[in-house]
Coordinates of C-alpha atoms in Angstrom, one line a residue:
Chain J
X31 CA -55.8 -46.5 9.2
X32 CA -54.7 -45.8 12.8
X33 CA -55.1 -43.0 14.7
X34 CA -52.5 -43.8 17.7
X35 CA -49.9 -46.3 18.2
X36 CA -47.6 -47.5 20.9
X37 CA -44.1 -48.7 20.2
X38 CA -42.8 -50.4 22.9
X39 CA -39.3 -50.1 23.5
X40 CA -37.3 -53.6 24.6
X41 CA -35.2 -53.5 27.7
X42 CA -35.5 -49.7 27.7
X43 CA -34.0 -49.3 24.5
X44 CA -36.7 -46.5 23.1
X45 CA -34.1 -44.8 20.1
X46 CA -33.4 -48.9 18.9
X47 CA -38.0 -49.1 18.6
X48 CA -37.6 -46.0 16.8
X49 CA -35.0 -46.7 14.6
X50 CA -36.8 -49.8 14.0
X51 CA -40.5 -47.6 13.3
X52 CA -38.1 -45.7 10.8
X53 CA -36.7 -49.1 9.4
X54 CA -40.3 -50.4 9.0
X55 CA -41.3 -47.2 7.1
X56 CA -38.5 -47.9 4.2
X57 CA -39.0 -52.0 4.1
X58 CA -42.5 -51.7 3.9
X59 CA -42.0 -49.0 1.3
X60 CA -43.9 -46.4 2.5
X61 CA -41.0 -44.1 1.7
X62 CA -38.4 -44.3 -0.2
X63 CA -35.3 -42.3 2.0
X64 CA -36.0 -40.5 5.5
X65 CA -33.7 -37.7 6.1
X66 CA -33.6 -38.0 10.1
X67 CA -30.9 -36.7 12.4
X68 CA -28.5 -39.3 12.4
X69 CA -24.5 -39.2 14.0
X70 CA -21.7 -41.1 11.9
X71 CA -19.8 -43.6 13.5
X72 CA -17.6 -40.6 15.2
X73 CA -18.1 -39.2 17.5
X74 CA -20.2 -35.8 17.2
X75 CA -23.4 -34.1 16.8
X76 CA -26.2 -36.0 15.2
X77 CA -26.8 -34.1 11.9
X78 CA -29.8 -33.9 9.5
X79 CA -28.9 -37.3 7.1
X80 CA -30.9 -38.1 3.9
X81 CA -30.8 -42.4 4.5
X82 CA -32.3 -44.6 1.9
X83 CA -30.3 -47.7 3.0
X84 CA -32.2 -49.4 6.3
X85 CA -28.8 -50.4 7.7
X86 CA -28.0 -47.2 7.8
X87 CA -31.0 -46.2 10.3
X88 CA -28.8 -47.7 13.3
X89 CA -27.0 -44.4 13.7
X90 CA -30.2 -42.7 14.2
X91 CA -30.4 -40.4 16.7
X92 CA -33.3 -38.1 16.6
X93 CA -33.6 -38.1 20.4
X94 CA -30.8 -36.3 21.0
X95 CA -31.8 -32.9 22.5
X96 CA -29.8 -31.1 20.1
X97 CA -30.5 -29.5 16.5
X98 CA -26.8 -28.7 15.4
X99 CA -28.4 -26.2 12.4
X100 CA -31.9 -26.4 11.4
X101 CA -33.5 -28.9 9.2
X102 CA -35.7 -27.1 7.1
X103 CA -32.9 -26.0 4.6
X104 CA -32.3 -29.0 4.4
X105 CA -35.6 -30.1 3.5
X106 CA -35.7 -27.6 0.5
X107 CA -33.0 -28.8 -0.6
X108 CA -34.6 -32.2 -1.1
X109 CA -37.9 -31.2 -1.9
X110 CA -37.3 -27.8 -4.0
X111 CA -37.5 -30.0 -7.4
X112 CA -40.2 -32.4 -8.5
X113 CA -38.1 -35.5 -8.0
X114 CA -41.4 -37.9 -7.3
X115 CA -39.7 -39.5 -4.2
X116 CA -41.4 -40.4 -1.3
X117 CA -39.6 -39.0 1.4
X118 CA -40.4 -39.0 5.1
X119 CA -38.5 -35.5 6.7
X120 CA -38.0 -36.2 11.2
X121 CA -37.6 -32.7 12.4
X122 CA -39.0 -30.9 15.7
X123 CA -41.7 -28.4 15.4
X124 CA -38.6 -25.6 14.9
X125 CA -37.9 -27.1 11.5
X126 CA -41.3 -28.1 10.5
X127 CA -42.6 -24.6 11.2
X128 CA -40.2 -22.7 8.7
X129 CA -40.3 -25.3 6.1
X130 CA -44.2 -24.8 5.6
X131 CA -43.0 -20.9 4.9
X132 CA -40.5 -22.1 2.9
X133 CA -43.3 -24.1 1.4
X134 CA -45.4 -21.2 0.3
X135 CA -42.0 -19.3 -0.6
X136 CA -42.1 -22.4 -3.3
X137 CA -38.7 -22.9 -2.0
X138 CA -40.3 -26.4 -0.5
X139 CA -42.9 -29.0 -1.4
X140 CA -45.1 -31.2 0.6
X141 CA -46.6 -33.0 -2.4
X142 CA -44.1 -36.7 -1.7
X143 CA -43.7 -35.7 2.3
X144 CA -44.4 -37.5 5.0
X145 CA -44.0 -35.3 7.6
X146 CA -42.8 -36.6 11.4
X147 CA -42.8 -33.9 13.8
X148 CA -41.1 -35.4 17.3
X149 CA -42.2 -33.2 20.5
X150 CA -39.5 -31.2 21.7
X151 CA -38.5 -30.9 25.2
X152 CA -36.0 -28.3 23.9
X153 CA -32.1 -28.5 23.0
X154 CA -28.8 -27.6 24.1
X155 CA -26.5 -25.7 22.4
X156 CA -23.9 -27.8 20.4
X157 CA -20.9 -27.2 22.3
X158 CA -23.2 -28.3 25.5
X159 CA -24.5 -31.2 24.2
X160 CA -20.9 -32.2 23.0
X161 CA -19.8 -31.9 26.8
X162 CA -22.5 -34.0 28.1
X163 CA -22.7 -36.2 25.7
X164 CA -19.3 -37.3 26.3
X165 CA -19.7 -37.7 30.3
X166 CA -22.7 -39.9 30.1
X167 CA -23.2 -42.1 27.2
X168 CA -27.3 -42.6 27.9
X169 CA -27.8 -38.7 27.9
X170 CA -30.4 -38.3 26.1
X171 CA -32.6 -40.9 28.0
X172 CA -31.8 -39.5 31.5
X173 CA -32.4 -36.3 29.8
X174 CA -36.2 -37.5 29.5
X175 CA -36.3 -38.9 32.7
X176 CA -35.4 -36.0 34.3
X177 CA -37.6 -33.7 32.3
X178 CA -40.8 -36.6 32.9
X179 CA -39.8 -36.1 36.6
X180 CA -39.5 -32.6 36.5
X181 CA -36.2 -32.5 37.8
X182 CA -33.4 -30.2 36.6
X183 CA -31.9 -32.1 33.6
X184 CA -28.4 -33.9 34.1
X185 CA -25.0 -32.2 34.1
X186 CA -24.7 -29.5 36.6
X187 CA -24.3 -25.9 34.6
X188 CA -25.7 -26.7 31.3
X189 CA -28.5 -24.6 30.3
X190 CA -31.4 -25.0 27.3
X191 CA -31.1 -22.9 24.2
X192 CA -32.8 -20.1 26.2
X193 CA -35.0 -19.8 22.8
X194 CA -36.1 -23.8 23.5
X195 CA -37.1 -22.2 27.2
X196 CA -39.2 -19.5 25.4
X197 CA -40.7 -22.2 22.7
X198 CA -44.6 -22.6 22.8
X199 CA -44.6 -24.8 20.5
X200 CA -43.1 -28.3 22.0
X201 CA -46.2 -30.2 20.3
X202 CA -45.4 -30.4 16.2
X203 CA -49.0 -29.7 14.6
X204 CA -49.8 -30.1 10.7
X205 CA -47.7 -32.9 10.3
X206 CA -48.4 -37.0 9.2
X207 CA -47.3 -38.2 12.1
X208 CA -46.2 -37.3 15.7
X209 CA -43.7 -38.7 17.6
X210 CA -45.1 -38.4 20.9
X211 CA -42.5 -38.0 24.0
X212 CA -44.5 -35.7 26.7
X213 CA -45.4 -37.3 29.6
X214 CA -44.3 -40.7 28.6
X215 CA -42.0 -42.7 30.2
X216 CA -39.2 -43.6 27.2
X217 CA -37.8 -46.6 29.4
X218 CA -41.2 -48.5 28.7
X219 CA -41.5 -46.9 25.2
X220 CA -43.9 -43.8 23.3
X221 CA -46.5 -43.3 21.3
X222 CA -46.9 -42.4 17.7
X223 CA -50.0 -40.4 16.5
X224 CA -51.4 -40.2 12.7
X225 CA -52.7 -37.0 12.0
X226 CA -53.4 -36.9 8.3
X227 CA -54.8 -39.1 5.6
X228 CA -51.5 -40.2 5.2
X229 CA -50.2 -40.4 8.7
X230 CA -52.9 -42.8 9.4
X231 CA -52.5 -44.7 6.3
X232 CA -48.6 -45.3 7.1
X233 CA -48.9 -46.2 10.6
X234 CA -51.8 -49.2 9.7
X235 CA -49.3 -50.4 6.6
X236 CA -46.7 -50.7 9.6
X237 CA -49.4 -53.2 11.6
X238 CA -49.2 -51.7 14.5
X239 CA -52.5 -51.4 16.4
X240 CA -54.7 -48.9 17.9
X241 CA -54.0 -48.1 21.4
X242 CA -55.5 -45.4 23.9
X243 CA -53.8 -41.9 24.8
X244 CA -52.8 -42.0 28.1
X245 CA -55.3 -39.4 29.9
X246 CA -51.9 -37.7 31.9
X247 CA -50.5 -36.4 28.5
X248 CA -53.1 -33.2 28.2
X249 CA -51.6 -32.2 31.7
X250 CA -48.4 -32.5 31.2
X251 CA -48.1 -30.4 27.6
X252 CA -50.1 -28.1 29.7
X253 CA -47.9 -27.7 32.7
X254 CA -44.8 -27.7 29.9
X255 CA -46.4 -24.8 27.8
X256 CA -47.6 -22.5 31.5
X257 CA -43.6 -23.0 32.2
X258 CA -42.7 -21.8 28.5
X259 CA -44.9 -18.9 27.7
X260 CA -44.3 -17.4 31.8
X261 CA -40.8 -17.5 30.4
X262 CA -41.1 -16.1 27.3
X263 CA -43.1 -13.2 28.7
X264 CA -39.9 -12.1 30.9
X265 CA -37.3 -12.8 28.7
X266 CA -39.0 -10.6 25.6
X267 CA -40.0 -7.9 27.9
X268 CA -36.5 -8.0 29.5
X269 CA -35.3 -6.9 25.8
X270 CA -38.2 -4.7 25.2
X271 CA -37.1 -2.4 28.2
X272 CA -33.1 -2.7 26.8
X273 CA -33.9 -1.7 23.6
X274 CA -36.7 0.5 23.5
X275 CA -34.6 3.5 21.9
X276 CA -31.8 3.4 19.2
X277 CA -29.0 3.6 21.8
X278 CA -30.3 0.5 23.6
X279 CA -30.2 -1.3 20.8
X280 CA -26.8 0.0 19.9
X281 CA -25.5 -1.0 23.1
X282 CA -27.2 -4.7 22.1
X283 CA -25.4 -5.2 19.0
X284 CA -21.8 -2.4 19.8
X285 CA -20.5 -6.1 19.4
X286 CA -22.2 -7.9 16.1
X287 CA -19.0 -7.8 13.6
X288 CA -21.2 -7.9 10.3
X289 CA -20.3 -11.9 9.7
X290 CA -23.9 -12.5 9.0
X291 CA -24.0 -15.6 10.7
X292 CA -27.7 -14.8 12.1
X293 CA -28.7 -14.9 8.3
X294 CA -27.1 -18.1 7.2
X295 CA -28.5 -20.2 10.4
X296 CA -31.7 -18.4 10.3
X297 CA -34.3 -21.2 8.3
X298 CA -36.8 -18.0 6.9
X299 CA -33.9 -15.8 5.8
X300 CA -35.8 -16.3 2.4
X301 CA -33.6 -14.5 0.0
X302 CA -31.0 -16.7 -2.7
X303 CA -28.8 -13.6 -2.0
X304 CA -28.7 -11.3 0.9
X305 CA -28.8 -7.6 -0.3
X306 CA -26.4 -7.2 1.6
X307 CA -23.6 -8.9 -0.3
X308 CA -24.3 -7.6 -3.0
X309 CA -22.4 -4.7 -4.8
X310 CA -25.0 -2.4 -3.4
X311 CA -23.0 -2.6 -0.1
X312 CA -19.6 -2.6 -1.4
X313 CA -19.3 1.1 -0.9
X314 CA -16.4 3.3 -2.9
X315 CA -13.5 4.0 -0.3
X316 CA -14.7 7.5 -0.6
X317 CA -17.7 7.0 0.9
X318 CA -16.9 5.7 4.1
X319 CA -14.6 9.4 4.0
X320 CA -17.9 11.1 3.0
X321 CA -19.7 9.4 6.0
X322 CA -17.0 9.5 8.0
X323 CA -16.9 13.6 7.7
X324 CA -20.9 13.7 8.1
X325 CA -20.3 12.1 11.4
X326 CA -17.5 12.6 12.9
X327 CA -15.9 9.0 12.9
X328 CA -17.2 5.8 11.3
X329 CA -17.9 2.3 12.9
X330 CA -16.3 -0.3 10.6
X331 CA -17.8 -2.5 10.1
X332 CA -20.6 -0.2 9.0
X333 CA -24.0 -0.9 8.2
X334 CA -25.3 -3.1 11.0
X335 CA -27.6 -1.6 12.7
X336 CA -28.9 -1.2 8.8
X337 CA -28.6 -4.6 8.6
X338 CA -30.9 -5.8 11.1
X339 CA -33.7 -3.6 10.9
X340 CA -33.6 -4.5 7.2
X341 CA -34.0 -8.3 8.6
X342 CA -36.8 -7.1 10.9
X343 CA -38.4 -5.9 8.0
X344 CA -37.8 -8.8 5.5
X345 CA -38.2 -12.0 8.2
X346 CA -39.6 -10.8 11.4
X347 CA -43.4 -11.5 10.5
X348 CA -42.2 -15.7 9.5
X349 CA -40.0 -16.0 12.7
X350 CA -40.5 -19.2 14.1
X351 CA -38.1 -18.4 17.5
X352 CA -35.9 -21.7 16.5
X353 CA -33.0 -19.5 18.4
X354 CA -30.3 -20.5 15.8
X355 CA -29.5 -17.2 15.2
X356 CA -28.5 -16.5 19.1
X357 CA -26.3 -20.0 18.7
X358 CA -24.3 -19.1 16.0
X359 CA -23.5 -15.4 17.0
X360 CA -19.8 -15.4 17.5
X361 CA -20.5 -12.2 19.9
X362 CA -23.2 -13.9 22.4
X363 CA -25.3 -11.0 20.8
X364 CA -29.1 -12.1 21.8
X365 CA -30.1 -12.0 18.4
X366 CA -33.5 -14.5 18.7
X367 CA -34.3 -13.1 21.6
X368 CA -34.3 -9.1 20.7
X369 CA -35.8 -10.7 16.9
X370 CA -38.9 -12.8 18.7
X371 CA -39.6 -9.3 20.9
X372 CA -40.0 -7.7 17.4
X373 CA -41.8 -10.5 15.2
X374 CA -44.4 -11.5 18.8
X375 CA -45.6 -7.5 17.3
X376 CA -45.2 -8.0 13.0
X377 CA -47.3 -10.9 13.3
X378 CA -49.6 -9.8 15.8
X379 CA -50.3 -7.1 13.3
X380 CA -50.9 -9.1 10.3
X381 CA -52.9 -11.8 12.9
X382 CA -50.4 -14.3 10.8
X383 CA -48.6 -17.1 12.7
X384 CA -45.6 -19.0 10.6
X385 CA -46.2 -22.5 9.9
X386 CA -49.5 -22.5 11.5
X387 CA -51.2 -23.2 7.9
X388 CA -50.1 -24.2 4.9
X389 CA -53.4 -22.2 3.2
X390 CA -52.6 -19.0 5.0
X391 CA -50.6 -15.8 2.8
X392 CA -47.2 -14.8 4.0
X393 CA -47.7 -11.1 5.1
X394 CA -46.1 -9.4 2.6
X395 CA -47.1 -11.8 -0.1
X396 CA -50.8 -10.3 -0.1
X397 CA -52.3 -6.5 0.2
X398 CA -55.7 -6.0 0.4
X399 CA -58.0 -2.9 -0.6
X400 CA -59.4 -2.1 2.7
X401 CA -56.6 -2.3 5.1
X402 CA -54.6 0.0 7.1
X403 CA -56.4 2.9 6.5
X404 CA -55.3 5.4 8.9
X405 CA -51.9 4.9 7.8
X406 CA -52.3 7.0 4.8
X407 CA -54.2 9.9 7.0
X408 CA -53.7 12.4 9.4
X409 CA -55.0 12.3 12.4
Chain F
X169 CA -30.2 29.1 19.1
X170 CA -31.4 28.8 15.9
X171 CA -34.6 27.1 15.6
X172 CA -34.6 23.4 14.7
X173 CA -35.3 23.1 11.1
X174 CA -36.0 19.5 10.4
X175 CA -34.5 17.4 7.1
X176 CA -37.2 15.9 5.6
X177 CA -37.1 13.3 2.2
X178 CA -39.8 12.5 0.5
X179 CA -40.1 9.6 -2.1
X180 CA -43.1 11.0 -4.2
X181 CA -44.7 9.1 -7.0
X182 CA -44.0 10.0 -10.8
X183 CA -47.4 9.7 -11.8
X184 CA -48.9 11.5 -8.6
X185 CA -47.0 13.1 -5.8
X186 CA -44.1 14.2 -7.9
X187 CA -46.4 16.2 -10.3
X188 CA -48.3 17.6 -7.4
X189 CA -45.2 19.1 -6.3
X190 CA -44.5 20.5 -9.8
X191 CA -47.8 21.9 -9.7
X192 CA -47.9 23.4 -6.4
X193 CA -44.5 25.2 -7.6
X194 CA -45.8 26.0 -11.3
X195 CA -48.8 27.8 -8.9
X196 CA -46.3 29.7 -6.5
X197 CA -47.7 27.7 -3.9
X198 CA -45.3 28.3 -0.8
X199 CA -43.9 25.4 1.7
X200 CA -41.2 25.4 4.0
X201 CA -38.0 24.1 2.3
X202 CA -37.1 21.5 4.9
X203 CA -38.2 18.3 2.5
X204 CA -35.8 16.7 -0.2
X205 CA -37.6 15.6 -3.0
X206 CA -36.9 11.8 -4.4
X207 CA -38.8 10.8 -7.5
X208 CA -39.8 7.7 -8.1
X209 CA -42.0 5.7 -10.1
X210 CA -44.0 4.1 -7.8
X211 CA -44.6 4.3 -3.9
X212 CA -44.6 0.4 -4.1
X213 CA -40.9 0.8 -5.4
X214 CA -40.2 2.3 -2.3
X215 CA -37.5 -0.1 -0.8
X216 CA -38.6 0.0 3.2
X217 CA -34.1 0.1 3.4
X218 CA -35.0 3.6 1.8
X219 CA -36.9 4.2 4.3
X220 CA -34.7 3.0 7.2
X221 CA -31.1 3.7 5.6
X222 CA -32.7 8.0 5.3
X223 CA -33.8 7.5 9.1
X224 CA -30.3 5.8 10.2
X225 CA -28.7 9.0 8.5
X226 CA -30.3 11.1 10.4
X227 CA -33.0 12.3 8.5
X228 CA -36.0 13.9 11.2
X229 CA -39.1 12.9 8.7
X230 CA -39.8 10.4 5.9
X231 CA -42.3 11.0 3.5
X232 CA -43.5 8.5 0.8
X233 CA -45.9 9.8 -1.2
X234 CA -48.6 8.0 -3.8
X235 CA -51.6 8.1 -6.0
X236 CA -55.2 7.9 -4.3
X237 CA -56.0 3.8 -3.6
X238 CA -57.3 2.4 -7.4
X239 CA -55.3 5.4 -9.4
X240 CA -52.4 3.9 -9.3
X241 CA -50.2 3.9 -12.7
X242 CA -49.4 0.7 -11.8
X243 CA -52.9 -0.5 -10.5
X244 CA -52.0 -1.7 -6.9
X245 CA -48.5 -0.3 -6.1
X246 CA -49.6 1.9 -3.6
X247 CA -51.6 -0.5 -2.1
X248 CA -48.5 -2.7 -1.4
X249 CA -46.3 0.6 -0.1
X250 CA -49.3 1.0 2.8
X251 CA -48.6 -2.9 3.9
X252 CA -44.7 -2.0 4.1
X253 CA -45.4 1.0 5.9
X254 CA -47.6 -0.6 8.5
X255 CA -44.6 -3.1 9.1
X256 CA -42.1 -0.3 8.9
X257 CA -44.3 1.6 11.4
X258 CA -44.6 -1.2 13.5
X259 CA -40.5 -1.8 13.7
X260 CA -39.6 1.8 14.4
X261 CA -42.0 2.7 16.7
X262 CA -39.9 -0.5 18.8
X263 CA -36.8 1.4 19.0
X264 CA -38.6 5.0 19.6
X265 CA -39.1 6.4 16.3
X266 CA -42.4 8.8 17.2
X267 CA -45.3 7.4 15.2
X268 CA -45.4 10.8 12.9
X269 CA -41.8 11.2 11.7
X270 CA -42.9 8.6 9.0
X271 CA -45.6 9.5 6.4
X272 CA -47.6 7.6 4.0
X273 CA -50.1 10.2 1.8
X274 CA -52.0 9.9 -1.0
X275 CA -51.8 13.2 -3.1
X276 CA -53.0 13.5 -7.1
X277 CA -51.6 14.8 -9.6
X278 CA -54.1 18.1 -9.4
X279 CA -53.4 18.4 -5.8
X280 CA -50.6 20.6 -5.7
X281 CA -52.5 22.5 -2.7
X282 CA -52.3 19.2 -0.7
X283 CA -49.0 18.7 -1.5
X284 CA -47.9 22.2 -0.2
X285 CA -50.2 21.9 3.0
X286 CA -48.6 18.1 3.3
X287 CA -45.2 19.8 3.6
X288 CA -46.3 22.2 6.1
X289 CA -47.9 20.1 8.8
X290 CA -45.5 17.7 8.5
X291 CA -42.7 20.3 9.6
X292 CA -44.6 21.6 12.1
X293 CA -45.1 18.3 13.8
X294 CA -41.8 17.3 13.5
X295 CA -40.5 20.6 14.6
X296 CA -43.1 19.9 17.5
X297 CA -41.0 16.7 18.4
X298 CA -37.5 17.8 17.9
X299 CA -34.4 16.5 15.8
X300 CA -34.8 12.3 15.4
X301 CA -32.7 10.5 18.0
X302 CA -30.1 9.3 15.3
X303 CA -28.5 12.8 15.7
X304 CA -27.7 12.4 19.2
X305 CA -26.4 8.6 18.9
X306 CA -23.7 7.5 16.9
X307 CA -25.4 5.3 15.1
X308 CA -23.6 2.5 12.2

């Protein structure tokens, strides 16, 4: 059992000691496959990649500050069905945090996990990330640096998600272990923390040893998440302001073209089929006529305005602020950030927070007799 | 001008609200005729994209309309509509839907009285606030 663990990294080569941590993991047959980002020999993002053979853990690059889609699909995918396999799922606290909803939406199990969570100092978009991956082939480390330094990350114009800005959650909690990367300095190596039962138990069947936490780290989380949350308080009451009628939030999404691609990326978009697929939105041609009259004109696509509320409704109170939805938006719509102004309010009013425990009920998978009672009242 | 006579519609209960409204009528109890009458079976088979789609078409009010907490036909249904309606609630208020122009009440089936005086405030109020912002937007 240990509790914290250094792994020193040789010659400054931290991602080759963390490959070889996640070698360790399957020789020593703690797990059985790790699904970890990992890029194939050409040249692109690194994706999500379910590896079972250890030779196949030298293309791992969880480091890279970039989540191309999010993981925790992916991980229901793998875990949906009792398949017994010990599996150990890498993914920032973005991923881990939808796939403990996904968890108590049975659409996910824990049972055979071992969950790494690796602090997140945020991501770029993929296109970004692309671009300076490309100029400078040791990216990702100077990216550290520069972030330990508190310096303006390499690559001159290249932004963070601006949903990684607003992120208070850089620190992965209820996982097995933690890949710890705040406040250390990655060219001498980082530290891995057991959290759980079997967190603790994996990192002693590796042998490593039981080291201190350096006292700086408290401070520096604390200096990240002060930066994060003085953000986040602009940037949602920026959208607030913009869309506090129906015609602010028209002129938000006068652009959104129905593709739905908010839905797809988004990891608690819960539903096997979107409603709105289905042949309850495949109007008769007459209708759109019959609407068309009643208004005047018709928007076509039609429906979207519809269409988000109806997300609001259906995801807003799980919405972990991952930002994928604003990444994928063909029309630069801000879709995460008008969606985190509306769930920071859902799930203030149920006092719920997504994947903050595993033991607490969805919102709207639980009523209770004495609740809400003025609802049903007048005044 | 004429006066502003709101559109109301109201997704009533089988078991409850609907047979309060037969009963208020069956007593030649009088309410303004502003509200459009939905039945259905349950006000926890009230689809909150019911809700929203009547609001996006302009509709001034919504009324959703159940049995009294622990009469419900279906034991708990209602229960469940008040938890959507708080979220509901929560989501239009956002984007400057007034607080009243969506109704959650709980009228019996021998309450045809409530039912009538339901209708009535509710108009007045929403007369009080004036035609929903969807009819001055184009809205899709």
């Amino acid at each position: 059992m240990v509790d914290y663990a250094r792994i020193e990294a040789e010659e400054g080569q931290v991602l080759e000691a963390v490959r070889d941590f996640f070698v360790s993991l399957l020789d020593k047959g703690v797990v059985e496959a790790i699904m970890v980002p990992t890029r194939l020999p050409y040249k692109g993002l690194p994706m999500q990649t379910l590896v079972v053979d250890p030779a196949r853990i030298r293309w791992a690059d969880p480091l890279a500050p970039v989540v191309p889609t999010n993981g925790a699909r992916f991980a229901s995918q793998l875990t949906r069905d009792e398949t017994g396999k010990r599996l150990a799922l890498v993914m920032r606290p973005c991923e881990i945090r939808p796939f403990m909803e996904l968890v108590k939406l049975k659409q996910a199990r824990v049972d055979n996990t071992l969950l790494i969570g690796l602090e997140c100092l945020g991501r770029y978009e993929n296109s970004d990330f692309l671009a300076l991956d490309q100029k400078d082939p040791s990216f990702s480390v100077n990216f550290y640096r520069a972030m330990k330094e508190g310096r303006n990350p390499p690559g001159d114009g290249f932004e963070l998600a601006e949903a990684c800005k607003a992120c208070e959650h850089p620190v992965p909690e209820g996982v097995d272990i933690r890949i710890c990367l705040i406040g250390e300095d990655l060219e001498r190596g980082l530290a891995l923390e057991g959290l759980t039962e079997r967190g603790k138990e994996a990192l002693g069947t590796l042998g490593l040893s039981e080291a201190h936490k350096p006292p700086e780290r408290e401070g520096a989380i604390g200096a990240l998440l002060e930066q994060r949350i003085s953000f986040r308080d602009k940037w949602l009451e920026e959208i607030s302001r913009r869309t506090s009628d129906l015609g602010g939030l028209m002129e938000v999404l006068a652009n959104c073209i129905n593709c739905y691609n908010c839905r797809v990326a988004c990891p608690v978009c819960y539903c096997r089929e979107c409603v709105f697929v289905t042949d309850t939105f495949q109007h008769d041609s007459e209708q759109f006529f019959r609407w068309a009259r009643k208004k005047g004109s018709l928007r076509m696509p039609t429906d979207t305005v519809f269409y988000h509320l109806t997300r609001m409704q259906h995801m807003s109170t799980l919405c972990v602020g991952c930002g994928q939805c604003s990444s994928v938006c063909p029309s630069e719509i801000p879709v995460s950030q008008l969606f985190r102004s509306i769930a920071m309010r859902t799930q203030a009013l149920f006092s719920y927070e997504p994947g903050r425990d595993l033991a607490e009920p969805q919102p709207l998978a639980v009523f209770y007799d004495n609740e809400f009672q003025e609802i049903a009242s007048s005044k | 001008m004429a006066e502003f006579e709101p559109v109301i519609v109201a997704f009533v209960c089988n078991w409850c609200t609907f047979t309060a409204a037969d009963l208020a009528g069956t007593s030649r109890l009088l309410h303004p005729p502003n509200v459009r009458l939905i039945r259905v079976m349950c006000s926890g088979m009230v689809d909150p994209k019911y809700v929203l789609k009547a609001f996006l078409e302009g509709a001034d009010g919504v009324l959703i309309g159940g049995c009294w907490p622990g009469d419900c036909h279906y034991i708990n249904g209602n229960l469940k509509a008040r938890r959507r309606v708080a979220l509901l609630k929560e989501i239009l208020r956002r984007f400057g839907f007034e607080e009243d122009r969506l109704w959650l009440r709980w009228i019996a089936a021998s309450e045809g009285n409530v039912f009538a005086e339901t209708i009535k405030e509710m108009v007045e109020k929403i007369k009080a606030l004036g035609p929903s912002q969807v009819r001055q937007k184009l809205v899709a």
